[in-house]
Every structure is written in structure tokens, then in C-alpha cells.
Amino acid sequence: MMDNVDYNKIFASKTKLLAIMIIKEFSKIPYNEAFSVIRKQIFRSSTSMAANYRAMCRARSKAERFSKLSIVIEETDETLFWLEMLEELNYVQQEILLDLKIKTEEVLKVTSSYRKMLKD
């Protein structure tokens, strides 16, 4: 069970780092009314993803873990949506977006698999 605890800590750090990367990258971009709306949304969804994964690690029951994990998946998918919007609007360098999308998709795949395992 210790490996599972360590894995959760590592993955919690990974989701937090992803949120930090998003905040740092998009804070550099000058103000633009349309972009500021998207920036606010992606900051909210990415930090919620990280915070809820951390909360999931401290869940008191399987049902609570499943519920928190479902929120993580929803917020991660929303983060991916905003990254796709930014990609299509050409507000951000494509290389930066590609890296963030790959990391976000990885979180989505892992958490979706984890939730499926909890469901069985």
C-alpha cells in the first residue's frame, strides 16, 4: 500500500506543477479582453484539477475518492478544452500549447483509468 501512497503524492505534485506551468505561461501574455476571459477559466479549472486530486488522496471512503476523482476528470477535461480554444485562436505559441496539452491529456488518461478501476 505504501507504493500507492507514494504514487498519489507524486501525481498530486504533477497536477500541481501543471497548474503552476499554466499560470506562469499565460500570465506572461499581455492583456486582451477575449484572452483574459479564457485565462481566468483555465486558471480556475487547472487549479481545481490539482486541488481536487490532492483532496482525493485524503478521501475517507471509496465513494468519496470516486466523487473527488470525477471532479478531477471534469476539471482536467475543461482545462483541455481551454487549451484547444487557445490553440484554435492562436493566442499562444503552438509549442507551449502542445506541451501543456500532452501533460493535461496524460492526467486525463490516468485519472479516467483510476476511476474505472474504482468503479469495478
PDB file of C-alpha atoms in Angstrom:
ATOM      1  CA  MET A   1       0.000   0.000   0.000  1.00  0.00           C
ATOM      2  CA  MET A   2       2.976   2.320   0.543  1.00  0.00           C
ATOM      3  CA  ASP A   3       3.647   2.391  -3.208  1.00  0.00           C
ATOM      4  CA  ASN A   4       0.092   3.621  -3.786  1.00  0.00           C
ATOM      5  CA  VAL A   5       0.560   6.435  -1.237  1.00  0.00           C
ATOM      6  CA  ASP A   6       3.839   7.455  -2.850  1.00  0.00           C
ATOM      7  CA  TYR A   7       2.266   7.341  -6.309  1.00  0.00           C
ATOM      8  CA  ASN A   8      -0.579   9.579  -5.163  1.00  0.00           C
ATOM      9  CA  LYS A   9       1.903  12.096  -3.733  1.00  0.00           C
ATOM     10  CA  ILE A  10       3.893  12.074  -6.962  1.00  0.00           C
ATOM     11  CA  PHE A  11       0.780  12.509  -9.081  1.00  0.00           C
ATOM     12  CA  ALA A  12      -0.566  15.242  -6.773  1.00  0.00           C
ATOM     13  CA  SER A  13       2.726  17.092  -7.301  1.00  0.00           C
ATOM     14  CA  LYS A  14       2.418  16.537 -11.040  1.00  0.00           C
ATOM     15  CA  THR A  15      -1.081  18.056 -11.212  1.00  0.00           C
ATOM     16  CA  LYS A  16       0.029  21.000  -9.066  1.00  0.00           C
ATOM     17  CA  LEU A  17       3.059  21.571 -11.291  1.00  0.00           C
ATOM     18  CA  LEU A  18       0.830  21.515 -14.384  1.00  0.00           C
ATOM     19  CA  ALA A  19      -1.423  24.195 -12.861  1.00  0.00           C
ATOM     20  CA  ILE A  20       1.649  26.287 -11.987  1.00  0.00           C
ATOM     21  CA  MET A  21       3.011  25.922 -15.541  1.00  0.00           C
ATOM     22  CA  ILE A  22      -0.323  27.100 -16.965  1.00  0.00           C
ATOM     23  CA  ILE A  23      -0.448  30.108 -14.633  1.00  0.00           C
ATOM     24  CA  LYS A  24       3.167  31.093 -15.372  1.00  0.00           C
ATOM     25  CA  GLU A  25       2.855  30.720 -19.157  1.00  0.00           C
ATOM     26  CA  PHE A  26      -0.436  32.547 -19.530  1.00  0.00           C
ATOM     27  CA  SER A  27       0.445  35.308 -17.058  1.00  0.00           C
ATOM     28  CA  LYS A  28       3.171  36.432 -19.496  1.00  0.00           C
ATOM     29  CA  ILE A  29       0.663  37.253 -22.229  1.00  0.00           C
ATOM     30  CA  PRO A  30      -0.406  40.913 -22.414  1.00  0.00           C
ATOM     31  CA  TYR A  31      -3.971  41.873 -21.552  1.00  0.00           C
ATOM     32  CA  ASN A  32      -6.594  41.227 -24.202  1.00  0.00           C
ATOM     33  CA  GLU A  33     -10.269  41.181 -23.235  1.00  0.00           C
ATOM     34  CA  ALA A  34     -11.113  37.924 -25.016  1.00  0.00           C
ATOM     35  CA  PHE A  35      -7.954  36.197 -23.785  1.00  0.00           C
ATOM     36  CA  SER A  36      -8.483  37.383 -20.202  1.00  0.00           C
ATOM     37  CA  VAL A  37     -11.796  35.514 -20.058  1.00  0.00           C
ATOM     38  CA  ILE A  38     -10.120  32.288 -21.208  1.00  0.00           C
ATOM     39  CA  ARG A  39      -7.132  32.877 -18.919  1.00  0.00           C
ATOM     40  CA  LYS A  40      -9.431  33.197 -15.888  1.00  0.00           C
ATOM     41  CA  GLN A  41     -11.276  29.995 -16.841  1.00  0.00           C
ATOM     42  CA  ILE A  42      -8.132  27.926 -17.442  1.00  0.00           C
ATOM     43  CA  PHE A  43      -6.571  29.172 -14.191  1.00  0.00           C
ATOM     44  CA  ARG A  44      -9.726  28.104 -12.343  1.00  0.00           C
ATOM     45  CA  SER A  45     -10.042  24.673 -13.993  1.00  0.00           C
ATOM     46  CA  SER A  46      -6.346  23.755 -13.752  1.00  0.00           C
ATOM     47  CA  THR A  47      -6.024  24.750 -10.091  1.00  0.00           C
ATOM     48  CA  SER A  48      -9.292  22.947  -9.307  1.00  0.00           C
ATOM     49  CA  MET A  49      -7.911  19.834 -11.008  1.00  0.00           C
ATOM     50  CA  ALA A  50      -4.819  19.931  -8.779  1.00  0.00           C
ATOM     51  CA  ALA A  51      -6.696  20.788  -5.572  1.00  0.00           C
ATOM     52  CA  ASN A  52      -9.283  18.052  -6.086  1.00  0.00           C
ATOM     53  CA  TYR A  53      -6.635  15.433  -6.837  1.00  0.00           C
ATOM     54  CA  ARG A  54      -4.984  16.374  -3.557  1.00  0.00           C
ATOM     55  CA  ALA A  55      -8.358  16.090  -1.792  1.00  0.00           C
ATOM     56  CA  MET A  56      -8.944  12.720  -3.462  1.00  0.00           C
ATOM     57  CA  CYS A  57      -5.700  11.472  -1.888  1.00  0.00           C
ATOM     58  CA  ARG A  58      -7.169  12.231   1.534  1.00  0.00           C
ATOM     59  CA  ALA A  59     -10.592  10.707   0.868  1.00  0.00           C
ATOM     60  CA  ARG A  60     -12.128   8.818   3.787  1.00  0.00           C
ATOM     61  CA  SER A  61     -14.035   6.290   1.700  1.00  0.00           C
ATOM     62  CA  LYS A  62     -14.133   4.697  -1.721  1.00  0.00           C
ATOM     63  CA  ALA A  63     -17.279   6.697  -2.548  1.00  0.00           C
ATOM     64  CA  GLU A  64     -15.596   9.985  -1.581  1.00  0.00           C
ATOM     65  CA  ARG A  65     -12.493   9.035  -3.588  1.00  0.00           C
ATOM     66  CA  PHE A  66     -14.662   8.234  -6.626  1.00  0.00           C
ATOM     67  CA  SER A  67     -16.522  11.547  -6.276  1.00  0.00           C
ATOM     68  CA  LYS A  68     -13.342  13.647  -5.999  1.00  0.00           C
ATOM     69  CA  LEU A  69     -11.766  11.764  -8.883  1.00  0.00           C
ATOM     70  CA  SER A  70     -14.837  12.534 -11.003  1.00  0.00           C
ATOM     71  CA  ILE A  71     -14.328  16.243 -10.276  1.00  0.00           C
ATOM     72  CA  VAL A  72     -10.641  15.927 -11.232  1.00  0.00           C
ATOM     73  CA  ILE A  73     -11.633  14.365 -14.563  1.00  0.00           C
ATOM     74  CA  GLU A  74     -14.218  17.069 -15.243  1.00  0.00           C
ATOM     75  CA  GLU A  75     -11.799  19.914 -14.419  1.00  0.00           C
ATOM     76  CA  THR A  76      -8.978  18.305 -16.409  1.00  0.00           C
ATOM     77  CA  ASP A  77     -11.241  17.922 -19.429  1.00  0.00           C
ATOM     78  CA  GLU A  78     -12.254  21.579 -19.077  1.00  0.00           C
ATOM     79  CA  THR A  79      -8.584  22.587 -18.930  1.00  0.00           C
ATOM     80  CA  LEU A  80      -8.009  20.623 -22.128  1.00  0.00           C
ATOM     81  CA  PHE A  81     -10.976  22.408 -23.722  1.00  0.00           C
ATOM     82  CA  TRP A  82      -9.469  25.836 -22.934  1.00  0.00           C
ATOM     83  CA  LEU A  83      -6.080  24.729 -24.292  1.00  0.00           C
ATOM     84  CA  GLU A  84      -7.803  23.653 -27.518  1.00  0.00           C
ATOM     85  CA  MET A  85      -9.572  27.027 -27.700  1.00  0.00           C
ATOM     86  CA  LEU A  86      -6.264  28.837 -27.289  1.00  0.00           C
ATOM     87  CA  GLU A  87      -4.744  26.655 -29.982  1.00  0.00           C
ATOM     88  CA  GLU A  88      -7.519  27.490 -32.447  1.00  0.00           C
ATOM     89  CA  LEU A  89      -7.400  31.209 -31.604  1.00  0.00           C
ATOM     90  CA  ASN A  90      -3.585  31.343 -31.986  1.00  0.00           C
ATOM     91  CA  TYR A  91      -3.135  33.325 -28.745  1.00  0.00           C
ATOM     92  CA  VAL A  92      -0.219  31.219 -27.548  1.00  0.00           C
ATOM     93  CA  GLN A  93       2.823  29.627 -29.180  1.00  0.00           C
ATOM     94  CA  GLN A  94       1.925  26.201 -30.529  1.00  0.00           C
ATOM     95  CA  GLU A  95       4.958  24.514 -28.903  1.00  0.00           C
ATOM     96  CA  ILE A  96       3.878  25.690 -25.452  1.00  0.00           C
ATOM     97  CA  LEU A  97       0.306  24.563 -26.067  1.00  0.00           C
ATOM     98  CA  LEU A  98       1.415  21.168 -27.353  1.00  0.00           C
ATOM     99  CA  ASP A  99       3.454  20.503 -24.212  1.00  0.00           C
ATOM    100  CA  LEU A 100       0.603  21.595 -21.921  1.00  0.00           C
ATOM    101  CA  LYS A 101      -1.938  19.565 -23.890  1.00  0.00           C
ATOM    102  CA  ILE A 102       0.217  16.413 -23.687  1.00  0.00           C
ATOM    103  CA  LYS A 103       0.583  16.814 -19.909  1.00  0.00           C
ATOM    104  CA  THR A 104      -3.143  17.515 -19.481  1.00  0.00           C
ATOM    105  CA  GLU A 105      -4.136  14.535 -21.646  1.00  0.00           C
ATOM    106  CA  GLU A 106      -1.851  12.325 -19.545  1.00  0.00           C
ATOM    107  CA  VAL A 107      -3.621  13.449 -16.349  1.00  0.00           C
ATOM    108  CA  LEU A 108      -6.983  12.807 -18.011  1.00  0.00           C
ATOM    109  CA  LYS A 109      -5.995   9.286 -19.124  1.00  0.00           C
ATOM    110  CA  VAL A 110      -4.530   8.288 -15.769  1.00  0.00           C
ATOM    111  CA  THR A 111      -7.423   9.641 -13.705  1.00  0.00           C
ATOM    112  CA  SER A 112     -10.021   8.127 -16.033  1.00  0.00           C
ATOM    113  CA  SER A 113      -8.336   4.717 -15.738  1.00  0.00           C
ATOM    114  CA  TYR A 114      -8.103   5.091 -11.973  1.00  0.00           C
ATOM    115  CA  ARG A 115     -11.821   5.948 -11.734  1.00  0.00           C
ATOM    116  CA  LYS A 116     -12.710   2.955 -13.912  1.00  0.00           C
ATOM    117  CA  MET A 117     -10.693   0.742 -11.561  1.00  0.00           C
ATOM    118  CA  LEU A 118     -12.557   2.155  -8.541  1.00  0.00           C
ATOM    119  CA  LYS A 119     -15.892   1.524 -10.244  1.00  0.00           C
ATOM    120  CA  ASP A 120     -15.186  -2.212 -10.752  1.00  0.00           C
TER     121      ASP A 120
END
